[in-house]
Tab-separated table of C-alpha atoms in Angstrom:
chain	number	residue	atom	x	y	z
A	1	GLN	CA	-0.335	19.485	13.210
A	2	MET	CA	1.273	23.123	12.262
A	3	THR	CA	-1.864	25.272	14.256
A	4	LYS	CA	-1.625	22.507	16.987
A	5	PHE	CA	2.273	23.328	17.020
A	6	THR	CA	1.805	27.287	16.983
A	7	ASN	CA	-0.692	26.683	19.458
A	8	TYR	CA	2.195	24.416	21.874
A	9	CYS	CA	5.029	27.247	21.503
A	10	THR	CA	1.985	30.213	22.317
A	11	ASN	CA	1.327	28.329	24.895
A	12	CYS	CA	5.406	27.737	26.165
A	13	GLY	CA	6.053	31.158	27.443
A	14	GLU	CA	9.646	30.756	27.187
A	15	ASP	CA	11.083	33.298	24.844
A	16	CYS	CA	14.978	31.694	24.217
A	17	GLY	CA	16.327	35.668	23.688
A	18	GLU	CA	18.769	36.201	21.250
A	19	GLY	CA	21.008	33.519	22.306
A	20	GLY	CA	19.034	31.122	22.003
A	21	GLN	CA	19.506	29.952	25.211
A	22	CYS	CA	16.453	27.925	26.267
A	23	THR	CA	15.630	26.332	29.486
A	24	THR	CA	12.626	24.383	28.558
A	25	THR	CA	11.860	21.247	26.623
A	26	CYS	CA	8.725	23.094	24.883
A	27	GLY	CA	11.357	25.894	24.436
A	28	LYS	CA	13.967	24.344	22.580
A	29	GLU	CA	11.689	22.897	20.140
A	30	CYS	CA	10.259	25.803	19.359
A	31	GLN	CA	13.700	27.353	18.920
A	32	THR	CA	14.819	24.429	16.491
A	33	TYR	CA	11.518	25.140	14.696
A	34	ASN	CA	11.899	28.518	14.122
A	35	ASN	CA	15.380	28.888	13.337
A	36	LEU	CA	14.865	26.442	10.638
A	37	GLU	CA	15.692	28.328	7.308
A	38	ALA	CA	19.098	29.766	9.619
A	39	ASN	CA	20.193	26.691	9.611
A	40	GLY	CA	19.673	25.448	6.263
A	41	TYR	CA	16.588	23.675	6.735
A	42	VAL	CA	12.801	23.599	5.213
A	43	ASP	CA	9.887	22.296	7.335
A	44	ALA	CA	8.904	19.201	4.620
A	45	THR	CA	5.529	19.949	5.502
A	46	ALA	CA	5.874	22.565	2.901
A	47	TYR	CA	5.301	20.082	0.802
A	48	SER	CA	2.536	17.951	2.023
A	49	GLU	CA	0.572	18.851	-1.372
A	50	CYS	CA	1.764	18.186	-5.053
A	51	GLN	CA	3.791	21.484	-6.340
A	52	GLN	CA	5.706	21.639	-9.023
A	53	LEU	CA	9.124	23.388	-8.368
A	54	ASP	CA	10.481	26.297	-10.418
A	55	GLY	CA	12.954	25.562	-12.855
A	56	GLY	CA	13.278	21.688	-13.527
A	57	ASP	CA	15.893	19.573	-14.259
A	58	ASP	CA	18.947	20.771	-17.000
A	59	ASP	CA	16.292	19.052	-19.684
A	60	ALA	CA	13.940	21.774	-19.362
A	61	THR	CA	11.790	18.810	-17.611
A	62	SER	CA	9.089	19.765	-14.887
A	63	ILE	CA	9.745	18.172	-11.195
A	64	TYR	CA	7.239	18.264	-9.385
A	65	ILE	CA	7.320	17.278	-5.425
A	66	GLY	CA	5.027	16.322	-2.827
A	67	PRO	CA	4.313	13.691	0.085
A	68	ARG	CA	5.015	9.515	-0.749
A	69	CYS	CA	5.684	6.321	1.543
A	70	SER	CA	9.410	5.524	2.688
A	71	ASN	CA	11.147	2.379	1.187
A	72	ASP	CA	10.268	0.710	4.392
A	73	GLY	CA	6.606	1.904	3.949
A	74	THR	CA	6.474	2.882	7.719
A	75	LYS	CA	6.872	6.922	7.113
A	76	VAL	CA	5.925	9.267	4.445
A	77	VAL	CA	8.579	11.356	3.295
A	78	ILE	CA	9.000	14.172	0.411
A	79	GLY	CA	10.196	13.041	-3.096
A	80	LEU	CA	10.241	13.984	-6.642
A	81	PHE	CA	7.964	13.498	-9.621
A	82	THR	CA	7.348	13.992	-12.860
A	83	ASP	CA	3.568	14.005	-13.114
A	84	GLU	CA	1.161	16.486	-11.687
A	85	ASN	CA	-0.529	14.209	-9.763
A	86	CYS	CA	2.989	12.879	-7.791
A	87	TRP	CA	1.966	10.132	-9.206
A	88	GLU	CA	5.081	9.123	-11.533
A	89	PRO	CA	8.070	9.402	-9.291
A	90	TYR	CA	11.434	11.583	-10.180
A	91	THR	CA	14.744	9.137	-9.548
A	92	TYR	CA	17.579	11.067	-10.966
A	93	GLN	CA	18.083	13.715	-8.625
A	94	ASN	CA	17.701	14.167	-4.250
A	95	VAL	CA	15.748	15.940	-3.156
A	96	GLU	CA	17.281	17.842	-0.620
A	97	ASP	CA	19.903	18.343	-3.606
A	98	VAL	CA	17.558	19.879	-5.790
A	99	LEU	CA	15.564	22.136	-2.619
A	100	GLY	CA	19.299	23.268	-2.475
A	101	MET	CA	18.540	22.534	1.924
A	102	LYS	CA	17.700	19.839	3.680
A	103	LEU	CA	13.952	18.406	5.466
A	104	SER	CA	12.785	18.802	8.347
A	105	TYR	CA	10.447	16.148	9.437
A	106	HIS	CA	9.470	16.990	13.179
A	107	LEU	CA	6.127	18.728	11.851
A	108	LEU	CA	5.339	16.249	9.135
A	109	LYS	CA	6.194	12.933	11.038
A	110	LYS	CA	2.982	13.895	14.080
A	111	GLY	CA	1.013	12.871	10.762
A	112	TYR	CA	1.920	9.379	10.774
A	113	SER	CA	3.082	9.001	14.434
A	114	SER	CA	2.140	5.949	16.299
A	115	SER	CA	1.288	7.778	19.681
A	116	SER	CA	-2.525	7.874	20.690
A	117	ASP	CA	-2.073	11.513	21.316
A	118	ASP	CA	-1.658	12.174	17.525
A	119	CYS	CA	-4.467	9.486	16.429
A	120	ILE	CA	-7.496	11.336	14.769
A	121	SER	CA	-10.360	9.372	16.201
A	122	CYS	CA	-12.770	7.889	13.529
A	123	GLY	CA	-16.052	8.029	16.038
A	124	GLU	CA	-18.392	10.395	15.521
A	125	GLY	CA	-17.603	13.655	18.244
A	126	SER	CA	-19.408	16.691	19.149
A	127	TYR	CA	-17.303	18.512	16.527
A	128	GLN	CA	-18.615	19.781	13.293
A	129	ASN	CA	-19.527	16.243	10.876
A	130	GLN	CA	-21.146	17.483	8.312
A	131	GLY	CA	-24.471	16.168	9.522
A	132	ASP	CA	-23.205	13.284	9.566
A	133	GLN	CA	-24.411	12.595	13.629
A	134	ALA	CA	-27.598	11.623	12.198
A	135	ASP	CA	-26.883	8.391	10.271
A	136	ALA	CA	-27.190	4.976	11.729
A	137	ASP	CA	-23.907	4.447	12.257
A	138	ASN	CA	-21.375	5.930	14.693
A	139	VAL	CA	-18.299	6.852	12.584
A	140	ASN	CA	-17.343	9.806	11.424
A	141	GLU	CA	-18.046	10.877	7.296
A	142	MET	CA	-14.340	11.219	6.768
A	143	CYS	CA	-13.274	7.897	7.703
A	144	GLU	CA	-16.040	6.303	5.923
A	145	TYR	CA	-15.282	8.142	2.704
A	146	LEU	CA	-11.578	7.015	3.041
A	147	TYR	CA	-12.865	3.598	3.926
A	148	GLY	CA	-15.827	3.563	1.416
A	149	ALA	CA	-13.041	4.662	-1.657
A	150	SER	CA	-10.194	2.752	-0.708
A	151	ALA	CA	-9.751	-0.881	-2.153
A	152	LYS	CA	-10.458	-3.489	-0.069
A	153	CYS	CA	-8.765	-7.184	0.455
A	154	GLU	CA	-11.543	-8.053	3.116
A	155	SER	CA	-13.136	-11.622	2.660
A	156	ILE	CA	-10.137	-14.008	2.773
A	157	HIS	CA	-10.153	-12.287	6.555
A	158	GLY	CA	-13.591	-13.322	6.901
A	159	LEU	CA	-15.020	-10.061	7.469
A	160	GLU	CA	-18.341	-11.536	7.085
A	161	ASN	CA	-20.180	-7.778	7.762
A	162	GLY	CA	-17.296	-5.923	5.406
A	163	PHE	CA	-17.924	-3.218	2.659
A	164	ILE	CA	-17.180	-6.474	0.069
A	165	ASN	CA	-19.458	-8.984	1.173
A	166	VAL	CA	-22.624	-6.677	2.094
A	167	ASN	CA	-22.309	-5.288	-1.666
A	168	ARG	CA	-22.270	-8.352	-3.305
A	169	LYS	CA	-25.143	-9.587	-1.113
A	170	GLU	CA	-26.814	-6.038	-2.739
A	171	ASN	CA	-25.327	-6.129	-6.248
A	172	TYR	CA	-23.305	-2.654	-5.554
A	173	TYR	CA	-19.595	-1.264	-5.888
A	174	GLU	CA	-19.386	-4.015	-8.884
A	175	ASN	CA	-15.972	-2.714	-9.583
A	176	GLN	CA	-14.366	-3.016	-6.061
A	177	ILE	CA	-15.779	-6.185	-5.458
A	178	GLU	CA	-14.688	-7.589	-8.680
A	179	ASN	CA	-11.074	-6.778	-8.510
A	180	GLU	CA	-10.785	-7.548	-4.515
A	181	PHE	CA	-8.917	-10.999	-5.870
A	182	ALA	CA	-6.487	-8.058	-7.180
A	183	VAL	CA	-6.043	-6.062	-4.378
A	184	CYS	CA	-5.074	-8.823	-1.965
A	185	THR	CA	-2.540	-10.282	-4.706
A	186	PHE	CA	-1.256	-6.834	-4.553
A	187	ILE	CA	-1.035	-6.260	-1.206
A	188	GLN	CA	0.690	-9.664	-0.613
A	189	SER	CA	3.227	-8.464	-3.418
A	190	LEU	CA	4.431	-5.678	-1.579
A	191	ILE	CA	4.343	-7.578	1.909
A	192	TRP	CA	6.412	-10.478	-0.158
A	193	ASN	CA	9.167	-7.152	-1.471
A	194	SER	CA	8.342	-8.949	-4.878
A	195	TYR	CA	7.860	-5.459	-6.098
A	196	THR	CA	9.659	-1.470	-5.003
A	197	GLU	CA	7.049	1.268	-4.425
A	198	GLU	CA	8.256	2.389	-7.616
A	199	GLY	CA	6.010	-0.730	-9.161
A	200	GLU	CA	9.410	-2.587	-10.578
A	201	ILE	CA	9.333	-5.989	-9.369
A	202	ASN	CA	12.616	-5.877	-6.685
A	203	SER	CA	15.390	-8.282	-6.989
A	204	PHE	CA	17.693	-6.791	-3.984
A	205	GLU	CA	15.739	-7.079	-1.436
A	206	LYS	CA	15.065	-11.099	0.012
A	207	GLN	CA	12.123	-12.389	-0.155
A	208	ASP	CA	9.639	-13.991	2.154
A	209	VAL	CA	8.827	-17.628	1.467
A	210	GLU	CA	5.563	-18.863	2.828
A	211	ILE	CA	5.618	-21.809	3.762
A	212	ARG	CA	2.172	-24.455	2.710
A	213	GLU	CA	1.273	-27.690	3.843
A	214	THR	CA	-0.499	-29.836	1.835
A	215	THR	CA	-4.218	-30.585	4.080
A	216	THR	CA	-5.440	-34.197	4.658
A	217	ARG	CA	-8.563	-33.347	1.741
A	218	GLN	CA	-6.005	-32.182	-1.189
A	219	THR	CA	-3.721	-35.751	-0.201
A	220	VAL	CA	-7.030	-37.704	-0.881
A	221	TRP	CA	-7.960	-36.111	-4.146
A	222	LEU	CA	-3.887	-36.502	-5.269
A	223	ALA	CA	-3.840	-40.246	-4.125
A	224	ILE	CA	-7.159	-40.748	-6.285
A	225	LEU	CA	-6.039	-38.644	-9.372
A	226	SER	CA	-2.895	-40.703	-9.374
A	227	CYS	CA	-4.292	-43.486	-8.984
A	228	SER	CA	-7.334	-42.860	-11.814
A	229	LEU	CA	-3.958	-41.901	-14.208
A	230	VAL	CA	-2.322	-44.678	-13.605
A	231	GLY	CA	-5.707	-47.163	-14.654
A	232	PHE	CA	-6.428	-44.901	-17.199
A	233	ALA	CA	-3.023	-45.610	-18.633
A	234	SER	CA	-3.221	-49.168	-18.296
A	235	TYR	CA	-6.723	-49.915	-20.003
A	236	VAL	CA	-4.919	-47.593	-23.092
A	237	ALA	CA	-2.220	-50.387	-23.000
A	238	TYR	CA	-4.172	-53.564	-22.552
A	239	LEU	CA	-6.203	-51.956	-25.625
A	240	HIS	CA	-3.593	-50.689	-27.673
A	241	ASP	CA	-2.768	-54.805	-26.962
A	242	GLN	CA	-5.387	-55.814	-27.677
A	243	ILE	CA	-5.878	-54.008	-31.341
A	244	GLY	CA	-2.142	-55.388	-32.302
A	245	GLN	CA	-3.383	-58.801	-31.352
A	246	ARG	CA	-6.732	-58.732	-33.355
A	247	TYR	CA	-5.621	-56.841	-36.285
A	248	PRO	CA	-1.963	-57.366	-36.870
A	249	ASP	CA	-1.655	-55.956	-40.053
A	250	ILE	CA	-2.641	-52.312	-38.993
A	251	ASP	CA	0.594	-50.227	-38.229
A	252	LEU	CA	-0.551	-48.293	-34.831
A	253	GLN	CA	2.395	-45.927	-34.601
A	254	TYR	CA	0.451	-43.604	-36.531
């Protein structure tokens, strides 16, 4: 995205001068970006990879900075972490307070933009693709890798030719196949706001409620089971009464 934006500014061709009086949209946009630091901002893409911050906190705890999902799951934001992989959130300080500058997401947001202009195609194109054009599918190597390495919840959605069903038949990728139920359960818990992005139980957000209805088959089997239980209970009571009459000296309380 940085290269794309640099080319965008180069092709803009407007020199806003020392006063910064731009007349075109691209000129104003590029001028604003070039003056980020002067205006107290830092480009968020500088922290798109997990890295350690100098100094740490007052307790000499190492602090790392890197990308994470926003609370509503619609954006990528920069956050603080306590580990070198940026997995464990650090919540004692605000990221902008630690940096001493505000974050500009102008470039970073293009990485998750819903605009079709910012999307990367998964089709095999004419660009360098590590020789992947020679295989049997039309999907480029990057998307193949992302899909293959990701957790999957496919069977409940009827994907007959999906990764799970195909490899279950071939006895491949046993770990992903066996974990599919856990993955589906985890995805549902996120959809229902049951947990926060930190893995904690979410007791503050309104929980989504899924209304379930009993099917006709379930109703029939419940009725049969209920009648069977009543029948067994009646038969046990009958046997108890018969034993009591035939053997009156037996204490049936124990």
